[in-house]
PDB file of C-alpha atoms in Angstrom:
ATOM      1  CA  UNK A   1      47.088 118.032  62.767  1.00 93.00           C
ATOM      2  CA  UNK A   2      43.444 117.561  61.890  1.00 96.00           C
ATOM      3  CA  UNK A   3      42.381 116.401  58.437  1.00 98.00           C
ATOM      4  CA  UNK A   4      38.848 115.903  57.158  1.00 97.00           C
ATOM      5  CA  UNK A   5      38.290 113.481  54.306  1.00 97.00           C
ATOM      6  CA  UNK A   6      35.453 113.153  51.809  1.00 95.00           C
ATOM      7  CA  UNK A   7      35.513 110.323  49.293  1.00 93.00           C
ATOM      8  CA  UNK A   8      33.518 110.458  46.081  1.00 90.00           C
ATOM      9  CA  UNK A   9      33.514 107.846  43.299  1.00 87.00           C
ATOM     10  CA  UNK A  10      36.476 109.326  41.432  1.00 93.00           C
ATOM     11  CA  UNK A  11      38.044 111.839  43.780  1.00 95.00           C
ATOM     12  CA  UNK A  12      38.985 112.062  47.415  1.00 96.00           C
ATOM     13  CA  UNK A  13      39.196 115.492  49.008  1.00 97.00           C
ATOM     14  CA  UNK A  14      41.195 116.110  52.160  1.00 98.00           C
ATOM     15  CA  UNK A  15      40.645 119.377  54.023  1.00 98.00           C
ATOM     16  CA  UNK A  16      43.322 120.601  56.406  1.00 98.00           C
ATOM     17  CA  UNK A  17      41.534 121.880  59.505  1.00 98.00           C
ATOM     18  CA  UNK A  18      44.648 123.370  61.158  1.00 97.00           C
ATOM     19  CA  UNK A  19      45.497 126.952  60.198  1.00 97.00           C
ATOM     20  CA  UNK A  20      49.156 126.148  59.478  1.00 97.00           C
ATOM     21  CA  UNK A  21      51.453 123.430  58.165  1.00 98.00           C
ATOM     22  CA  UNK A  22      54.859 124.267  59.596  1.00 96.00           C
ATOM     23  CA  UNK A  23      58.059 122.699  60.929  1.00 94.00           C
ATOM     24  CA  UNK A  24      56.226 121.617  64.083  1.00 94.00           C
ATOM     25  CA  UNK A  25      53.546 119.656  62.177  1.00 96.00           C
ATOM     26  CA  UNK A  26      55.003 118.793  58.754  1.00 97.00           C
ATOM     27  CA  UNK A  27      55.981 115.203  59.615  1.00 96.00           C
ATOM     28  CA  UNK A  28      52.628 114.525  61.260  1.00 97.00           C
ATOM     29  CA  UNK A  29      50.849 115.960  58.225  1.00 98.00           C
ATOM     30  CA  UNK A  30      52.832 113.711  55.877  1.00 98.00           C
ATOM     31  CA  UNK A  31      52.157 110.584  57.954  1.00 98.00           C
ATOM     32  CA  UNK A  32      48.434 111.262  58.293  1.00 98.00           C
ATOM     33  CA  UNK A  33      48.151 111.937  54.575  1.00 98.00           C
ATOM     34  CA  UNK A  34      49.960 108.695  53.824  1.00 97.00           C
ATOM     35  CA  UNK A  35      47.517 106.738  56.005  1.00 97.00           C
ATOM     36  CA  UNK A  36      44.431 108.477  54.611  1.00 96.00           C
ATOM     37  CA  UNK A  37      45.404 108.013  50.969  1.00 96.00           C
ATOM     38  CA  UNK A  38      46.631 104.438  51.224  1.00 94.00           C
ATOM     39  CA  UNK A  39      43.449 103.298  49.517  1.00 90.00           C
ATOM     40  CA  UNK A  40      40.886 105.203  47.506  1.00 92.00           C
ATOM     41  CA  UNK A  41      40.452 107.081  44.239  1.00 95.00           C
ATOM     42  CA  UNK A  42      43.441 107.900  42.036  1.00 95.00           C
ATOM     43  CA  UNK A  43      42.733 111.599  42.318  1.00 96.00           C
ATOM     44  CA  UNK A  44      43.287 113.378  45.631  1.00 97.00           C
ATOM     45  CA  UNK A  45      42.482 117.064  46.153  1.00 97.00           C
ATOM     46  CA  UNK A  46      44.123 118.757  49.133  1.00 98.00           C
ATOM     47  CA  UNK A  47      41.926 121.608  50.359  1.00 98.00           C
ATOM     48  CA  UNK A  48      44.138 124.319  51.876  1.00 98.00           C
ATOM     49  CA  UNK A  49      41.454 127.004  52.260  1.00 98.00           C
ATOM     50  CA  UNK A  50      41.798 127.128  56.051  1.00 98.00           C
ATOM     51  CA  UNK A  51      45.614 127.129  56.007  1.00 98.00           C
ATOM     52  CA  UNK A  52      46.888 130.651  56.577  1.00 97.00           C
ATOM     53  CA  UNK A  53      50.570 129.766  56.745  1.00 98.00           C
ATOM     54  CA  UNK A  54      52.912 127.245  55.171  1.00 97.00           C
ATOM     55  CA  UNK A  55      56.697 127.185  55.638  1.00 97.00           C
ATOM     56  CA  UNK A  56      59.296 125.300  53.599  1.00 96.00           C
ATOM     57  CA  UNK A  57      58.908 122.221  55.833  1.00 96.00           C
ATOM     58  CA  UNK A  58      55.173 122.208  55.118  1.00 97.00           C
ATOM     59  CA  UNK A  59      55.834 122.712  51.414  1.00 97.00           C
ATOM     60  CA  UNK A  60      58.313 119.809  51.444  1.00 96.00           C
ATOM     61  CA  UNK A  61      55.717 117.618  53.150  1.00 97.00           C
ATOM     62  CA  UNK A  62      53.107 118.386  50.461  1.00 98.00           C
ATOM     63  CA  UNK A  63      55.621 117.501  47.717  1.00 97.00           C
ATOM     64  CA  UNK A  64      56.437 114.310  49.662  1.00 97.00           C
ATOM     65  CA  UNK A  65      52.737 113.334  49.740  1.00 97.00           C
ATOM     66  CA  UNK A  66      52.545 113.880  45.977  1.00 97.00           C
ATOM     67  CA  UNK A  67      55.482 111.497  45.573  1.00 96.00           C
ATOM     68  CA  UNK A  68      54.017 108.933  47.997  1.00 95.00           C
ATOM     69  CA  UNK A  69      50.927 108.686  45.780  1.00 96.00           C
ATOM     70  CA  UNK A  70      53.156 107.383  43.014  1.00 92.00           C
ATOM     71  CA  UNK A  71      53.020 107.841  39.249  1.00 92.00           C
ATOM     72  CA  UNK A  72      49.486 106.462  38.739  1.00 93.00           C
ATOM     73  CA  UNK A  73      47.694 108.740  41.190  1.00 96.00           C
ATOM     74  CA  UNK A  74      47.629 112.514  41.426  1.00 96.00           C
ATOM     75  CA  UNK A  75      47.635 115.142  44.174  1.00 97.00           C
ATOM     76  CA  UNK A  76      45.950 118.433  43.292  1.00 97.00           C
ATOM     77  CA  UNK A  77      45.636 121.541  45.451  1.00 98.00           C
ATOM     78  CA  UNK A  78      42.717 123.846  46.140  1.00 98.00           C
ATOM     79  CA  UNK A  79      41.970 127.058  48.018  1.00 98.00           C
ATOM     80  CA  UNK A  80      45.432 128.565  48.439  1.00 98.00           C
ATOM     81  CA  UNK A  81      45.370 131.591  50.775  1.00 98.00           C
ATOM     82  CA  UNK A  82      47.662 134.541  49.898  1.00 97.00           C
ATOM     83  CA  UNK A  83      50.731 133.605  51.989  1.00 97.00           C
ATOM     84  CA  UNK A  84      50.512 129.936  50.992  1.00 98.00           C
ATOM     85  CA  UNK A  85      50.194 130.941  47.341  1.00 98.00           C
ATOM     86  CA  UNK A  86      53.287 133.138  47.717  1.00 98.00           C
ATOM     87  CA  UNK A  87      55.392 130.234  49.038  1.00 98.00           C
ATOM     88  CA  UNK A  88      54.320 127.999  46.119  1.00 97.00           C
ATOM     89  CA  UNK A  89      54.960 130.757  43.571  1.00 97.00           C
ATOM     90  CA  UNK A  90      58.375 131.869  44.848  1.00 96.00           C
ATOM     91  CA  UNK A  91      59.666 128.280  44.968  1.00 96.00           C
ATOM     92  CA  UNK A  92      58.068 127.505  41.566  1.00 95.00           C
ATOM     93  CA  UNK A  93      56.345 124.522  43.136  1.00 95.00           C
ATOM     94  CA  UNK A  94      53.105 125.953  41.717  1.00 96.00           C
ATOM     95  CA  UNK A  95      54.323 124.508  38.397  1.00 95.00           C
ATOM     96  CA  UNK A  96      54.271 120.860  39.517  1.00 94.00           C
ATOM     97  CA  UNK A  97      50.684 120.912  40.863  1.00 96.00           C
ATOM     98  CA  UNK A  98      47.271 121.503  39.352  1.00 96.00           C
ATOM     99  CA  UNK A  99      45.843 124.266  41.553  1.00 97.00           C
ATOM    100  CA  UNK A 100      42.097 124.942  41.807  1.00 97.00           C
ATOM    101  CA  UNK A 101      40.458 128.081  43.257  1.00 97.00           C
ATOM    102  CA  UNK A 102      38.409 125.941  45.665  1.00 96.00           C
ATOM    103  CA  UNK A 103      37.720 122.312  46.487  1.00 95.00           C
ATOM    104  CA  UNK A 104      34.182 122.724  45.050  1.00 94.00           C
ATOM    105  CA  UNK A 105      35.642 123.807  41.703  1.00 94.00           C
ATOM    106  CA  UNK A 106      38.118 120.928  41.810  1.00 94.00           C
ATOM    107  CA  UNK A 107      35.381 118.376  42.446  1.00 90.00           C
ATOM    108  CA  UNK A 108      32.979 119.773  39.826  1.00 87.00           C
ATOM    109  CA  UNK A 109      35.870 119.681  37.373  1.00 73.00           C
ATOM    110  CA  UNK A 110      36.056 115.932  38.002  1.00 60.00           C
ATOM    111  CA  UNK A 111      32.304 115.500  37.419  1.00 55.00           C
ATOM    112  CA  UNK A 112      32.423 117.167  34.015  1.00 48.00           C
ATOM    113  CA  UNK A 113      35.650 115.473  32.929  1.00 47.00           C
TER     114      UNK A 113
ATOM    115  CA  UNK B   1      55.836 129.582  79.186  1.00 52.00           C
ATOM    116  CA  UNK B   2      57.760 132.183  77.236  1.00 53.00           C
ATOM    117  CA  UNK B   3      58.316 135.577  78.763  1.00 52.00           C
ATOM    118  CA  UNK B   4      56.141 138.365  77.430  1.00 54.00           C
ATOM    119  CA  UNK B   5      57.700 140.415  74.645  1.00 57.00           C
ATOM    120  CA  UNK B   6      59.864 143.249  75.918  1.00 56.00           C
ATOM    121  CA  UNK B   7      58.273 146.126  74.072  1.00 53.00           C
ATOM    122  CA  UNK B   8      59.455 149.689  73.980  1.00 50.00           C
ATOM    123  CA  UNK B   9      56.296 151.644  73.247  1.00 49.00           C
ATOM    124  CA  UNK B  10      57.928 154.856  72.100  1.00 49.00           C
ATOM    125  CA  UNK B  11      60.282 153.394  69.490  1.00 66.00           C
ATOM    126  CA  UNK B  12      57.915 150.562  68.496  1.00 87.00           C
ATOM    127  CA  UNK B  13      60.731 148.082  68.613  1.00 94.00           C
ATOM    128  CA  UNK B  14      60.358 144.509  69.764  1.00 97.00           C
ATOM    129  CA  UNK B  15      62.881 142.283  71.464  1.00 96.00           C
ATOM    130  CA  UNK B  16      62.042 138.643  72.017  1.00 97.00           C
ATOM    131  CA  UNK B  17      64.281 135.940  73.500  1.00 97.00           C
ATOM    132  CA  UNK B  18      63.421 132.243  73.698  1.00 97.00           C
ATOM    133  CA  UNK B  19      64.783 128.703  73.418  1.00 97.00           C
ATOM    134  CA  UNK B  20      64.443 127.558  69.819  1.00 95.00           C
ATOM    135  CA  UNK B  21      62.290 124.452  69.389  1.00 94.00           C
ATOM    136  CA  UNK B  22      59.712 123.943  66.615  1.00 92.00           C
ATOM    137  CA  UNK B  23      56.824 124.772  68.943  1.00 93.00           C
ATOM    138  CA  UNK B  24      58.640 127.752  70.492  1.00 96.00           C
ATOM    139  CA  UNK B  25      59.313 129.079  66.984  1.00 96.00           C
ATOM    140  CA  UNK B  26      55.609 128.841  66.201  1.00 95.00           C
ATOM    141  CA  UNK B  27      54.635 130.516  69.462  1.00 96.00           C
ATOM    142  CA  UNK B  28      57.211 133.286  68.999  1.00 97.00           C
ATOM    143  CA  UNK B  29      56.036 133.989  65.448  1.00 97.00           C
ATOM    144  CA  UNK B  30      52.491 134.427  66.751  1.00 97.00           C
ATOM    145  CA  UNK B  31      53.741 136.838  69.414  1.00 97.00           C
ATOM    146  CA  UNK B  32      55.830 138.837  66.962  1.00 97.00           C
ATOM    147  CA  UNK B  33      53.025 139.135  64.408  1.00 97.00           C
ATOM    148  CA  UNK B  34      50.562 140.302  67.052  1.00 96.00           C
ATOM    149  CA  UNK B  35      52.855 143.071  68.330  1.00 96.00           C
ATOM    150  CA  UNK B  36      54.382 146.217  66.886  1.00 94.00           C
ATOM    151  CA  UNK B  37      56.147 146.773  64.590  1.00 95.00           C
ATOM    152  CA  UNK B  38      54.810 143.821  62.522  1.00 96.00           C
ATOM    153  CA  UNK B  39      51.178 144.325  63.528  1.00 94.00           C
ATOM    154  CA  UNK B  40      50.929 147.568  61.525  1.00 91.00           C
ATOM    155  CA  UNK B  41      52.193 146.097  58.257  1.00 93.00           C
ATOM    156  CA  UNK B  42      49.836 145.341  55.367  1.00 94.00           C
ATOM    157  CA  UNK B  43      48.505 141.745  55.321  1.00 94.00           C
ATOM    158  CA  UNK B  44      50.832 140.991  52.407  1.00 95.00           C
ATOM    159  CA  UNK B  45      53.914 142.354  54.167  1.00 96.00           C
ATOM    160  CA  UNK B  46      52.969 140.525  57.365  1.00 96.00           C
ATOM    161  CA  UNK B  47      52.730 137.298  55.385  1.00 97.00           C
ATOM    162  CA  UNK B  48      56.190 137.952  53.962  1.00 97.00           C
ATOM    163  CA  UNK B  49      57.556 138.706  57.438  1.00 98.00           C
ATOM    164  CA  UNK B  50      56.123 135.457  58.773  1.00 98.00           C
ATOM    165  CA  UNK B  51      57.647 133.423  55.931  1.00 98.00           C
ATOM    166  CA  UNK B  52      61.100 134.996  56.401  1.00 98.00           C
ATOM    167  CA  UNK B  53      61.186 134.802  60.202  1.00 98.00           C
ATOM    168  CA  UNK B  54      59.864 131.228  60.156  1.00 98.00           C
ATOM    169  CA  UNK B  55      62.565 130.117  57.704  1.00 97.00           C
ATOM    170  CA  UNK B  56      65.330 131.896  59.625  1.00 98.00           C
ATOM    171  CA  UNK B  57      64.225 130.481  62.984  1.00 97.00           C
ATOM    172  CA  UNK B  58      63.534 126.965  61.685  1.00 96.00           C
ATOM    173  CA  UNK B  59      66.979 126.834  60.047  1.00 95.00           C
ATOM    174  CA  UNK B  60      68.574 128.007  63.234  1.00 96.00           C
ATOM    175  CA  UNK B  61      66.635 125.524  65.363  1.00 95.00           C
ATOM    176  CA  UNK B  62      67.669 122.682  63.063  1.00 94.00           C
ATOM    177  CA  UNK B  63      71.261 123.562  62.160  1.00 95.00           C
ATOM    178  CA  UNK B  64      72.694 125.930  64.795  1.00 97.00           C
ATOM    179  CA  UNK B  65      71.313 123.801  67.628  1.00 97.00           C
ATOM    180  CA  UNK B  66      71.224 120.229  66.276  1.00 95.00           C
ATOM    181  CA  UNK B  67      71.437 118.718  69.786  1.00 95.00           C
ATOM    182  CA  UNK B  68      68.421 120.467  71.272  1.00 95.00           C
ATOM    183  CA  UNK B  69      66.860 123.860  71.926  1.00 96.00           C
ATOM    184  CA  UNK B  70      69.258 126.783  72.428  1.00 97.00           C
ATOM    185  CA  UNK B  71      68.825 130.503  73.072  1.00 98.00           C
ATOM    186  CA  UNK B  72      67.871 132.893  70.297  1.00 98.00           C
ATOM    187  CA  UNK B  73      66.906 136.526  70.306  1.00 98.00           C
ATOM    188  CA  UNK B  74      65.009 138.520  67.701  1.00 98.00           C
ATOM    189  CA  UNK B  75      65.019 142.315  67.569  1.00 98.00           C
ATOM    190  CA  UNK B  76      62.669 144.144  65.218  1.00 97.00           C
ATOM    191  CA  UNK B  77      63.238 147.865  64.691  1.00 96.00           C
ATOM    192  CA  UNK B  78      61.056 150.075  62.498  1.00 95.00           C
ATOM    193  CA  UNK B  79      63.215 152.069  60.077  1.00 94.00           C
ATOM    194  CA  UNK B  80      62.569 154.078  56.922  1.00 91.00           C
ATOM    195  CA  UNK B  81      61.071 151.730  54.335  1.00 90.00           C
ATOM    196  CA  UNK B  82      60.515 148.756  56.553  1.00 94.00           C
ATOM    197  CA  UNK B  83      61.668 146.799  59.544  1.00 97.00           C
ATOM    198  CA  UNK B  84      65.260 146.040  60.413  1.00 97.00           C
ATOM    199  CA  UNK B  85      65.590 142.542  61.886  1.00 98.00           C
ATOM    200  CA  UNK B  86      68.448 141.148  63.945  1.00 98.00           C
ATOM    201  CA  UNK B  87      68.511 137.471  64.903  1.00 98.00           C
ATOM    202  CA  UNK B  88      71.236 136.281  67.290  1.00 98.00           C
ATOM    203  CA  UNK B  89      72.044 132.753  68.434  1.00 98.00           C
ATOM    204  CA  UNK B  90      74.987 131.074  70.162  1.00 98.00           C
ATOM    205  CA  UNK B  91      74.972 127.806  68.257  1.00 97.00           C
ATOM    206  CA  UNK B  92      77.077 126.346  65.462  1.00 97.00           C
ATOM    207  CA  UNK B  93      78.433 128.691  62.796  1.00 97.00           C
ATOM    208  CA  UNK B  94      77.137 128.604  59.235  1.00 96.00           C
ATOM    209  CA  UNK B  95      79.118 126.079  57.156  1.00 93.00           C
ATOM    210  CA  UNK B  96      82.145 127.867  55.687  1.00 92.00           C
ATOM    211  CA  UNK B  97      81.306 130.944  57.765  1.00 92.00           C
ATOM    212  CA  UNK B  98      78.874 132.245  55.167  1.00 93.00           C
ATOM    213  CA  UNK B  99      75.203 132.088  54.260  1.00 94.00           C
ATOM    214  CA  UNK B 100      73.934 129.350  51.963  1.00 92.00           C
ATOM    215  CA  UNK B 101      73.533 130.467  48.368  1.00 90.00           C
ATOM    216  CA  UNK B 102      69.845 129.605  48.407  1.00 89.00           C
ATOM    217  CA  UNK B 103      69.770 128.278  44.890  1.00 89.00           C
ATOM    218  CA  UNK B 104      66.293 127.060  44.083  1.00 87.00           C
ATOM    219  CA  UNK B 105      66.043 123.320  43.357  1.00 82.00           C
ATOM    220  CA  UNK B 106      65.312 122.706  39.673  1.00 82.00           C
ATOM    221  CA  UNK B 107      61.687 122.186  38.690  1.00 82.00           C
ATOM    222  CA  UNK B 108      61.544 118.495  37.895  1.00 82.00           C
ATOM    223  CA  UNK B 109      58.893 116.709  35.891  1.00 82.00           C
ATOM    224  CA  UNK B 110      60.172 113.315  37.054  1.00 87.00           C
ATOM    225  CA  UNK B 111      58.218 112.528  40.209  1.00 87.00           C
ATOM    226  CA  UNK B 112      61.024 110.798  42.077  1.00 85.00           C
ATOM    227  CA  UNK B 113      63.334 113.773  41.552  1.00 86.00           C
ATOM    228  CA  UNK B 114      60.956 116.447  42.799  1.00 86.00           C
ATOM    229  CA  UNK B 115      62.524 118.380  45.685  1.00 86.00           C
ATOM    230  CA  UNK B 116      61.195 118.129  49.233  1.00 85.00           C
ATOM    231  CA  UNK B 117      63.578 120.721  50.646  1.00 82.00           C
ATOM    232  CA  UNK B 118      66.166 123.373  49.901  1.00 84.00           C
ATOM    233  CA  UNK B 119      63.598 126.161  49.659  1.00 93.00           C
ATOM    234  CA  UNK B 120      64.337 128.038  52.873  1.00 95.00           C
ATOM    235  CA  UNK B 121      67.299 130.235  51.956  1.00 96.00           C
ATOM    236  CA  UNK B 122      65.845 130.968  48.553  1.00 96.00           C
ATOM    237  CA  UNK B 123      62.725 132.354  50.242  1.00 97.00           C
ATOM    238  CA  UNK B 124      64.808 134.356  52.736  1.00 97.00           C
ATOM    239  CA  UNK B 125      66.979 135.852  49.998  1.00 97.00           C
ATOM    240  CA  UNK B 126      64.005 136.646  47.737  1.00 96.00           C
ATOM    241  CA  UNK B 127      61.985 138.337  50.468  1.00 97.00           C
ATOM    242  CA  UNK B 128      64.633 140.414  52.280  1.00 97.00           C
ATOM    243  CA  UNK B 129      67.128 143.176  51.538  1.00 97.00           C
ATOM    244  CA  UNK B 130      70.574 143.914  53.016  1.00 96.00           C
ATOM    245  CA  UNK B 131      70.986 140.354  54.275  1.00 97.00           C
ATOM    246  CA  UNK B 132      74.144 140.183  56.410  1.00 97.00           C
ATOM    247  CA  UNK B 133      75.693 137.380  58.430  1.00 97.00           C
ATOM    248  CA  UNK B 134      78.482 137.801  60.971  1.00 97.00           C
ATOM    249  CA  UNK B 135      80.045 135.163  63.199  1.00 97.00           C
ATOM    250  CA  UNK B 136      81.509 136.879  66.219  1.00 95.00           C
ATOM    251  CA  UNK B 137      82.527 135.717  69.692  1.00 94.00           C
ATOM    252  CA  UNK B 138      80.669 132.410  69.440  1.00 95.00           C
ATOM    253  CA  UNK B 139      77.484 134.065  68.189  1.00 97.00           C
ATOM    254  CA  UNK B 140      75.709 134.121  64.855  1.00 98.00           C
ATOM    255  CA  UNK B 141      74.276 137.533  63.987  1.00 98.00           C
ATOM    256  CA  UNK B 142      71.919 137.657  61.028  1.00 98.00           C
ATOM    257  CA  UNK B 143      70.424 140.970  60.001  1.00 98.00           C
ATOM    258  CA  UNK B 144      68.121 141.984  57.169  1.00 98.00           C
ATOM    259  CA  UNK B 145      65.442 144.436  56.135  1.00 98.00           C
ATOM    260  CA  UNK B 146      61.824 143.466  55.647  1.00 97.00           C
ATOM    261  CA  UNK B 147      60.452 146.013  53.190  1.00 92.00           C
ATOM    262  CA  UNK B 148      57.252 147.817  54.143  1.00 85.00           C
ATOM    263  CA  UNK B 149      55.646 147.024  50.812  1.00 77.00           C
ATOM    264  CA  UNK B 150      56.227 143.310  51.290  1.00 60.00           C
TER     265      UNK B 150
END
């Protein structure tokens, strides 16, 4: 599981380089995200633009990362591909995240806020 | 290494047998999606097929074979309106001899209550038709239709 991090003054973006987050990698994803986000800005944007497939284990891991950040920090999502978007929509987990079309939009949103 | 898919060119059906582990599930999904009959589906329907087959196989890997990888076979047969799927394993039966209800966890605004699981059977039920489970002779036989239009 490869993750690429970019930290700006008020937002950290984490891009998933792998093309899937599934049962074989969900735990690794969660642990790496926990390490990466241990310190840094309150706002974390997870860039999923390269991720073509997410199963329920991967979805559970993303929700777990959101919870690990705690009540004072926030996990937002960006760049959902069609199958990933379908999994979020059908499980209604799209309603507990702010979802941006792309990580660039998410970051510019922070600059203007 | 997994054996190559046993493909019958004329009928376009696919039969794949493997030992279910998380990595074998991933590898088998890739093989199934690259071969007929799934290869010819629309991108949307292929995405749906991958979600359903991944959830079915991951559940099986985790719950039918809790002590380690066990044998599973997947048969995909093109039929009118979609693809008929049969998944057979020789592991533990479903609890109570029937499929989980697949009730979606409630959407929770309280962070600590937000669900990290329980999505799998909901996805399977939402994305398939004619879902049938039979326990027979020490085997689990799950069959369903993946609609052509996704």
